[in-house]
Amino acid sequence: MKIDFLQFDFSYLITLISGGACWQGVKFIYPDIKNYFEKRRKAKQILYASMDLAIKSSDELFGKLESLSREDFASFINKDNSISDSPEHNQIYVYYLIGQFWATLENIRIQSNYTSIARLKKGRELIRFIETIESRKFRLLDRSKQRIIGEAMIINSGDKFQVMPLYFFFEKIKSDETFRNWIREIDIQFQLSKKTNIRQRILVYGVIVAMFLDHFDSENKISRRRDIYLIKLRPESIQLIKNILLKHYLSFIKNPKRYYTK
C-alpha cells in the first residue's frame, strides 16, 4: 500500500507521538509529584497538630505577662504590692508557663526538624517566630538553655505529646536538683526585673508572644484577644519593636501599629 504524503494528515501522527511522549514524561515525574504532595500533607499534619497547643500555651503566657505588667512585676520585686494572694506561688507559675511555651515550640522542632514545615508558608513563618524567640536580641535565656528547659518539660513527644502538668512541675522543682537549677535560670532573670532593662526585655518578649497569638489565631478561636501593655513600654522598647522586630525579624506581621502605637 502506498501512502499519499500529499494527502496524509501529519497532525494525527504528531498527536500520537506527542501524546506518547507526554505519557512517558508523566510516568517519569509522577513519583516526584506524588512525593511532593505527600511531604506537604505530612508537613500540614505536623504543623496543625502542634499549633493548637502552642497557641494555648502562648495565650496563658501572655495573659500572665500582661498581669505582671499591671502590677509592675510586684510579685518579684515588691511582694507587698502584688495583686497575687501568693507571690511566691505566682513566681513558680510564671516559670511553668514559660517552660510550657518553650516545650510546645521544642516539640515542633523535634517532630519536623524544620525541614518539613518549611514547605508551607505558615511553617516558614512559625520557624521565623522561633528564630526570633531564640535570637540574641530578644531571647530571655541563651538558646541552648531555652531548648533544654523546653525538652525537660516534655513528658511524651510525637502523637502523644504532653507537657509536664503543673502539679508535677512543682513537685519536680522540689525533688530534682538538676531540673531546679535549670528553672533557676528563668528565676534569675525575673528576680532582676527591678532593673529597667531586664523588665523591658521581658515585656518586649511578651509582645512577641502577643504577635504569635494574633498571627496564628487571628480570629481568636483558641486564644483571648488582649490589649498590648504599650503604656508600660519605654520609648527605646517601642523603637526596638517598630524598627527592628517588625522590619527585620517579623516583617510579615499584619497591623504592625498595634504593637507600638498607643
mmCIF file of C-alpha atoms in Angstrom:
data_model
loop_
_atom_site.group_PDB
_atom_site.id
_atom_site.type_symbol
_atom_site.label_atom_id
_atom_site.label_comp_id
_atom_site.label_asym_id
_atom_site.label_seq_id
_atom_site.Cartn_x
_atom_site.Cartn_y
_atom_site.Cartn_z
ATOM 1 C CA MET A 1 0.000 0.000 0.000
ATOM 2 C CA LYS A 2 1.302 3.394 -0.958
ATOM 3 C CA ILE A 3 0.804 6.419 1.248
ATOM 4 C CA ASP A 4 -0.053 9.658 -0.443
ATOM 5 C CA PHE A 5 2.174 12.009 1.591
ATOM 6 C CA LEU A 6 0.482 14.983 0.000
ATOM 7 C CA GLN A 7 -2.861 13.917 1.477
ATOM 8 C CA PHE A 8 -1.603 12.392 4.765
ATOM 9 C CA ASP A 9 -2.632 14.249 7.931
ATOM 10 C CA PHE A 10 0.652 14.663 9.805
ATOM 11 C CA SER A 11 -1.168 16.285 12.756
ATOM 12 C CA TYR A 12 -2.559 12.860 13.674
ATOM 13 C CA LEU A 13 0.936 11.372 13.755
ATOM 14 C CA ILE A 14 2.258 14.282 15.767
ATOM 15 C CA THR A 15 -0.590 13.854 18.262
ATOM 16 C CA LEU A 16 0.204 10.184 18.674
ATOM 17 C CA ILE A 17 3.891 10.874 19.145
ATOM 18 C CA SER A 18 3.454 13.864 21.472
ATOM 19 C CA GLY A 19 0.776 12.087 23.477
ATOM 20 C CA GLY A 20 3.025 9.139 23.974
ATOM 21 C CA ALA A 21 5.896 11.406 24.913
ATOM 22 C CA CYS A 22 3.734 13.226 27.436
ATOM 23 C CA TRP A 23 2.671 9.943 28.978
ATOM 24 C CA GLN A 24 6.253 8.807 29.251
ATOM 25 C CA GLY A 25 7.104 12.156 30.851
ATOM 26 C CA VAL A 26 4.257 11.871 33.331
ATOM 27 C CA LYS A 27 5.331 8.337 34.230
ATOM 28 C CA PHE A 28 8.851 9.619 34.786
ATOM 29 C CA ILE A 29 7.958 12.536 37.089
ATOM 30 C CA TYR A 30 4.863 11.037 38.759
ATOM 31 C CA PRO A 31 6.777 9.616 41.750
ATOM 32 C CA ASP A 32 8.292 13.062 42.371
ATOM 33 C CA ILE A 33 4.895 14.747 42.157
ATOM 34 C CA LYS A 34 3.368 12.179 44.493
ATOM 35 C CA ASN A 35 6.283 12.556 46.906
ATOM 36 C CA TYR A 36 5.946 16.351 46.853
ATOM 37 C CA PHE A 37 2.274 16.309 47.825
ATOM 38 C CA GLU A 38 2.816 13.549 50.374
ATOM 39 C CA LYS A 39 5.510 15.600 52.102
ATOM 40 C CA ARG A 40 3.244 18.665 52.131
ATOM 41 C CA ARG A 41 0.451 16.569 53.618
ATOM 42 C CA LYS A 42 2.728 15.311 56.394
ATOM 43 C CA ALA A 43 4.025 18.845 56.974
ATOM 44 C CA LYS A 44 0.471 20.078 57.460
ATOM 45 C CA GLN A 45 -0.215 17.256 59.897
ATOM 46 C CA ILE A 46 2.835 18.149 61.974
ATOM 47 C CA LEU A 47 2.115 21.859 61.868
ATOM 48 C CA TYR A 48 -1.571 21.836 62.683
ATOM 49 C CA ALA A 49 -1.339 19.044 65.241
ATOM 50 C CA SER A 50 1.183 21.120 67.164
ATOM 51 C CA MET A 51 -0.184 24.634 66.715
ATOM 52 C CA ASP A 52 -3.236 24.314 68.975
ATOM 53 C CA LEU A 53 -1.067 23.558 71.995
ATOM 54 C CA ALA A 54 1.430 26.270 71.058
ATOM 55 C CA ILE A 55 -1.385 28.825 70.795
ATOM 56 C CA LYS A 56 -2.949 27.745 74.092
ATOM 57 C CA SER A 57 0.363 27.923 75.931
ATOM 58 C CA SER A 58 1.244 31.306 74.435
ATOM 59 C CA ASP A 59 -2.213 32.612 75.380
ATOM 60 C CA GLU A 60 -1.638 31.615 79.011
ATOM 61 C CA LEU A 61 1.850 33.077 78.982
ATOM 62 C CA PHE A 62 0.853 36.429 77.511
ATOM 63 C CA GLY A 63 -2.053 36.669 79.949
ATOM 64 C CA LYS A 64 0.350 36.192 82.843
ATOM 65 C CA LEU A 65 2.901 38.674 81.482
ATOM 66 C CA GLU A 66 0.126 41.208 80.953
ATOM 67 C CA SER A 67 -0.900 40.685 84.601
ATOM 68 C CA LEU A 68 2.713 41.179 85.738
ATOM 69 C CA SER A 69 2.916 44.397 83.741
ATOM 70 C CA ARG A 70 -0.164 45.766 85.532
ATOM 71 C CA GLU A 71 1.423 45.154 88.924
ATOM 72 C CA ASP A 72 4.860 46.340 87.735
ATOM 73 C CA PHE A 73 6.341 42.910 88.486
ATOM 74 C CA ALA A 74 5.498 43.316 92.173
ATOM 75 C CA SER A 75 5.330 39.521 92.624
ATOM 76 C CA PHE A 76 9.092 39.558 92.099
ATOM 77 C CA ILE A 77 10.348 42.931 93.291
ATOM 78 C CA ASN A 78 7.740 44.302 95.721
ATOM 79 C CA LYS A 79 5.610 41.494 97.103
ATOM 80 C CA ASP A 80 3.550 43.784 99.348
ATOM 81 C CA ASN A 81 2.084 45.387 96.226
ATOM 82 C CA SER A 82 1.468 42.151 94.364
ATOM 83 C CA ILE A 83 -2.057 41.531 93.117
ATOM 84 C CA SER A 84 -1.436 37.822 93.753
ATOM 85 C CA ASP A 85 -2.557 36.202 97.008
ATOM 86 C CA SER A 86 0.674 34.204 96.995
ATOM 87 C CA PRO A 87 3.548 35.956 95.169
ATOM 88 C CA GLU A 88 5.911 33.002 95.685
ATOM 89 C CA HIS A 89 3.413 30.629 94.117
ATOM 90 C CA ASN A 90 2.828 33.149 91.325
ATOM 91 C CA GLN A 91 6.540 33.235 90.578
ATOM 92 C CA ILE A 92 6.742 29.484 90.036
ATOM 93 C CA TYR A 93 3.600 29.579 87.914
ATOM 94 C CA VAL A 94 5.271 32.155 85.657
ATOM 95 C CA TYR A 95 8.254 29.824 85.222
ATOM 96 C CA TYR A 96 5.912 26.965 84.396
ATOM 97 C CA LEU A 97 4.118 28.953 81.695
ATOM 98 C CA ILE A 98 7.392 29.978 80.089
ATOM 99 C CA GLY A 99 8.678 26.388 80.153
ATOM 100 C CA GLN A 100 5.375 25.130 78.767
ATOM 101 C CA PHE A 101 5.574 27.563 75.846
ATOM 102 C CA TRP A 102 9.146 26.545 75.066
ATOM 103 C CA ALA A 103 8.122 22.876 75.261
ATOM 104 C CA THR A 104 5.438 23.289 72.588
ATOM 105 C CA LEU A 105 7.912 25.015 70.278
ATOM 106 C CA GLU A 106 10.613 22.450 71.005
ATOM 107 C CA ASN A 107 8.235 19.629 70.147
ATOM 108 C CA ILE A 108 7.619 21.206 66.740
ATOM 109 C CA ARG A 109 11.370 21.360 66.160
ATOM 110 C CA ILE A 110 11.844 17.740 67.222
ATOM 111 C CA GLN A 111 8.999 16.417 65.087
ATOM 112 C CA SER A 112 9.735 18.358 61.921
ATOM 113 C CA ASN A 113 13.394 19.311 62.204
ATOM 114 C CA TYR A 114 12.005 22.403 60.446
ATOM 115 C CA THR A 115 12.646 20.883 57.005
ATOM 116 C CA SER A 116 9.119 19.595 56.515
ATOM 117 C CA ILE A 117 7.116 22.556 57.800
ATOM 118 C CA ALA A 118 9.349 24.908 55.789
ATOM 119 C CA ARG A 119 7.403 23.666 52.743
ATOM 120 C CA LEU A 120 4.406 25.655 53.975
ATOM 121 C CA LYS A 121 4.063 29.420 54.239
ATOM 122 C CA LYS A 122 2.720 29.189 57.784
ATOM 123 C CA GLY A 123 5.517 26.773 58.593
ATOM 124 C CA ARG A 124 8.157 29.212 57.393
ATOM 125 C CA GLU A 125 6.541 31.957 59.432
ATOM 126 C CA LEU A 126 6.493 29.721 62.506
ATOM 127 C CA ILE A 127 10.191 28.984 62.047
ATOM 128 C CA ARG A 128 10.818 32.717 61.829
ATOM 129 C CA PHE A 129 8.998 33.223 65.134
ATOM 130 C CA ILE A 130 11.078 30.508 66.785
ATOM 131 C CA GLU A 131 14.272 32.027 65.396
ATOM 132 C CA THR A 132 13.215 35.407 66.799
ATOM 133 C CA ILE A 133 12.399 33.959 70.209
ATOM 134 C CA GLU A 134 15.842 32.331 70.241
ATOM 135 C CA SER A 135 17.709 35.346 68.826
ATOM 136 C CA ARG A 136 20.299 37.149 70.931
ATOM 137 C CA LYS A 137 18.352 40.405 70.759
ATOM 138 C CA PHE A 138 15.035 39.041 72.063
ATOM 139 C CA ARG A 139 15.530 35.770 73.956
ATOM 140 C CA LEU A 140 15.144 35.521 77.720
ATOM 141 C CA LEU A 141 17.922 32.945 78.109
ATOM 142 C CA ASP A 142 20.673 31.519 75.957
ATOM 143 C CA ARG A 143 19.201 29.462 73.105
ATOM 144 C CA SER A 144 20.538 26.174 74.444
ATOM 145 C CA LYS A 145 19.095 26.835 77.904
ATOM 146 C CA GLN A 146 15.671 27.612 76.489
ATOM 147 C CA ARG A 147 15.757 24.380 74.496
ATOM 148 C CA ILE A 148 16.930 22.299 77.469
ATOM 149 C CA ILE A 149 14.102 23.632 79.628
ATOM 150 C CA GLY A 150 11.617 23.036 76.809
ATOM 151 C CA GLU A 151 12.820 19.450 76.402
ATOM 152 C CA ALA A 152 12.708 18.872 80.171
ATOM 153 C CA MET A 153 9.061 19.940 80.206
ATOM 154 C CA ILE A 154 8.055 17.302 77.634
ATOM 155 C CA ILE A 155 6.715 14.036 79.048
ATOM 156 C CA ASN A 156 5.707 12.437 75.759
ATOM 157 C CA SER A 157 6.516 13.563 72.239
ATOM 158 C CA GLY A 158 5.083 12.871 68.799
ATOM 159 C CA ASP A 159 1.458 11.796 68.566
ATOM 160 C CA LYS A 160 1.316 11.513 72.368
ATOM 161 C CA PHE A 161 2.893 14.906 73.026
ATOM 162 C CA GLN A 162 2.242 16.087 76.560
ATOM 163 C CA VAL A 163 3.717 18.854 78.669
ATOM 164 C CA MET A 164 4.511 18.239 82.308
ATOM 165 C CA PRO A 165 1.393 19.029 84.412
ATOM 166 C CA LEU A 166 1.589 21.957 86.814
ATOM 167 C CA TYR A 167 1.449 19.772 89.952
ATOM 168 C CA PHE A 168 4.277 17.597 88.641
ATOM 169 C CA PHE A 169 6.255 20.762 87.860
ATOM 170 C CA PHE A 170 6.002 21.968 91.488
ATOM 171 C CA GLU A 171 6.984 18.539 92.784
ATOM 172 C CA LYS A 172 9.889 18.177 90.350
ATOM 173 C CA ILE A 173 11.329 21.526 91.415
ATOM 174 C CA LYS A 174 11.363 20.231 94.987
ATOM 175 C CA SER A 175 12.767 16.776 94.250
ATOM 176 C CA ASP A 176 15.036 17.147 91.221
ATOM 177 C CA GLU A 177 18.070 19.363 91.814
ATOM 178 C CA THR A 178 19.162 19.343 88.163
ATOM 179 C CA PHE A 179 15.719 20.411 86.984
ATOM 180 C CA ARG A 180 15.539 23.025 89.745
ATOM 181 C CA ASN A 181 18.856 24.501 88.620
ATOM 182 C CA TRP A 182 17.606 24.910 85.061
ATOM 183 C CA ILE A 183 14.413 26.614 86.212
ATOM 184 C CA ARG A 184 16.546 28.854 88.398
ATOM 185 C CA GLU A 185 17.937 30.309 85.163
ATOM 186 C CA ILE A 186 14.478 31.789 84.495
ATOM 187 C CA ASP A 187 14.137 32.799 88.128
ATOM 188 C CA ILE A 188 17.361 34.815 87.987
ATOM 189 C CA GLN A 189 16.050 36.898 85.102
ATOM 190 C CA PHE A 190 12.752 37.691 86.794
ATOM 191 C CA GLN A 191 14.363 38.425 90.146
ATOM 192 C CA LEU A 192 16.450 41.005 88.285
ATOM 193 C CA SER A 193 13.323 42.619 86.824
ATOM 194 C CA LYS A 194 13.781 45.522 89.253
ATOM 195 C CA LYS A 195 16.341 46.635 86.679
ATOM 196 C CA THR A 196 14.605 48.591 83.943
ATOM 197 C CA ASN A 197 16.479 46.975 81.061
ATOM 198 C CA ILE A 198 15.643 43.444 82.264
ATOM 199 C CA ARG A 199 11.995 44.287 82.856
ATOM 200 C CA GLN A 200 11.724 45.879 79.417
ATOM 201 C CA ARG A 201 13.323 42.839 77.805
ATOM 202 C CA ILE A 202 10.680 40.610 79.385
ATOM 203 C CA LEU A 203 7.888 42.960 78.280
ATOM 204 C CA VAL A 204 9.179 43.054 74.693
ATOM 205 C CA TYR A 205 9.319 39.252 74.785
ATOM 206 C CA GLY A 206 5.663 39.326 75.803
ATOM 207 C CA VAL A 207 4.849 41.484 72.784
ATOM 208 C CA ILE A 208 6.395 38.803 70.555
ATOM 209 C CA VAL A 209 4.139 36.241 72.240
ATOM 210 C CA ALA A 210 1.150 38.520 71.527
ATOM 211 C CA MET A 211 2.193 38.716 67.863
ATOM 212 C CA PHE A 212 2.399 34.927 67.785
ATOM 213 C CA LEU A 213 -1.178 34.712 69.043
ATOM 214 C CA ASP A 214 -2.529 37.344 66.678
ATOM 215 C CA HIS A 215 -0.811 35.784 63.681
ATOM 216 C CA PHE A 216 -1.667 32.124 64.202
ATOM 217 C CA ASP A 217 -5.061 32.649 65.854
ATOM 218 C CA SER A 218 -6.211 35.841 64.162
ATOM 219 C CA GLU A 219 -9.882 35.023 64.729
ATOM 220 C CA ASN A 220 -9.299 34.188 68.399
ATOM 221 C CA LYS A 221 -10.790 30.724 68.079
ATOM 222 C CA ILE A 222 -8.417 29.403 70.751
ATOM 223 C CA SER A 223 -6.947 32.446 72.435
ATOM 224 C CA ARG A 224 -8.327 35.564 74.024
ATOM 225 C CA ARG A 225 -7.550 38.920 72.436
ATOM 226 C CA ARG A 226 -5.932 41.325 74.899
ATOM 227 C CA ASP A 227 -4.616 44.835 74.636
ATOM 228 C CA ILE A 228 -0.865 45.350 74.407
ATOM 229 C CA TYR A 229 0.590 46.988 77.523
ATOM 230 C CA LEU A 230 2.095 49.839 75.499
ATOM 231 C CA ILE A 231 1.931 52.233 78.438
ATOM 232 C CA LYS A 232 4.480 50.032 80.227
ATOM 233 C CA LEU A 233 6.977 50.093 77.346
ATOM 234 C CA ARG A 234 9.735 52.688 77.348
ATOM 235 C CA PRO A 235 10.436 54.699 74.159
ATOM 236 C CA GLU A 236 13.543 52.638 73.379
ATOM 237 C CA SER A 237 11.478 49.426 73.597
ATOM 238 C CA ILE A 238 8.869 50.899 71.263
ATOM 239 C CA GLN A 239 11.604 51.771 68.782
ATOM 240 C CA LEU A 240 13.062 48.276 69.075
ATOM 241 C CA ILE A 241 9.679 46.768 68.269
ATOM 242 C CA LYS A 242 8.961 49.193 65.435
ATOM 243 C CA ASN A 243 12.326 49.420 63.703
ATOM 244 C CA ILE A 244 13.990 46.067 64.421
ATOM 245 C CA LEU A 245 11.437 43.426 65.374
ATOM 246 C CA LEU A 246 8.758 44.313 62.828
ATOM 247 C CA LYS A 247 11.045 45.378 59.998
ATOM 248 C CA HIS A 248 13.788 42.778 60.142
ATOM 249 C CA TYR A 249 12.542 39.784 62.128
ATOM 250 C CA LEU A 250 8.764 39.538 61.691
ATOM 251 C CA SER A 251 8.103 41.710 58.659
ATOM 252 C CA PHE A 252 5.066 39.636 57.640
ATOM 253 C CA ILE A 253 3.027 40.718 60.680
ATOM 254 C CA LYS A 254 -0.275 42.362 59.798
ATOM 255 C CA ASN A 255 -1.418 45.549 61.554
ATOM 256 C CA PRO A 256 2.052 46.298 62.963
ATOM 257 C CA LYS A 257 0.943 49.571 64.546
ATOM 258 C CA ARG A 258 -0.993 47.586 67.154
ATOM 259 C CA TYR A 259 2.336 46.761 68.781
ATOM 260 C CA TYR A 260 3.851 50.235 69.054
ATOM 261 C CA THR A 261 1.139 52.898 68.696
ATOM 262 C CA LYS A 262 -0.697 53.991 71.837
#
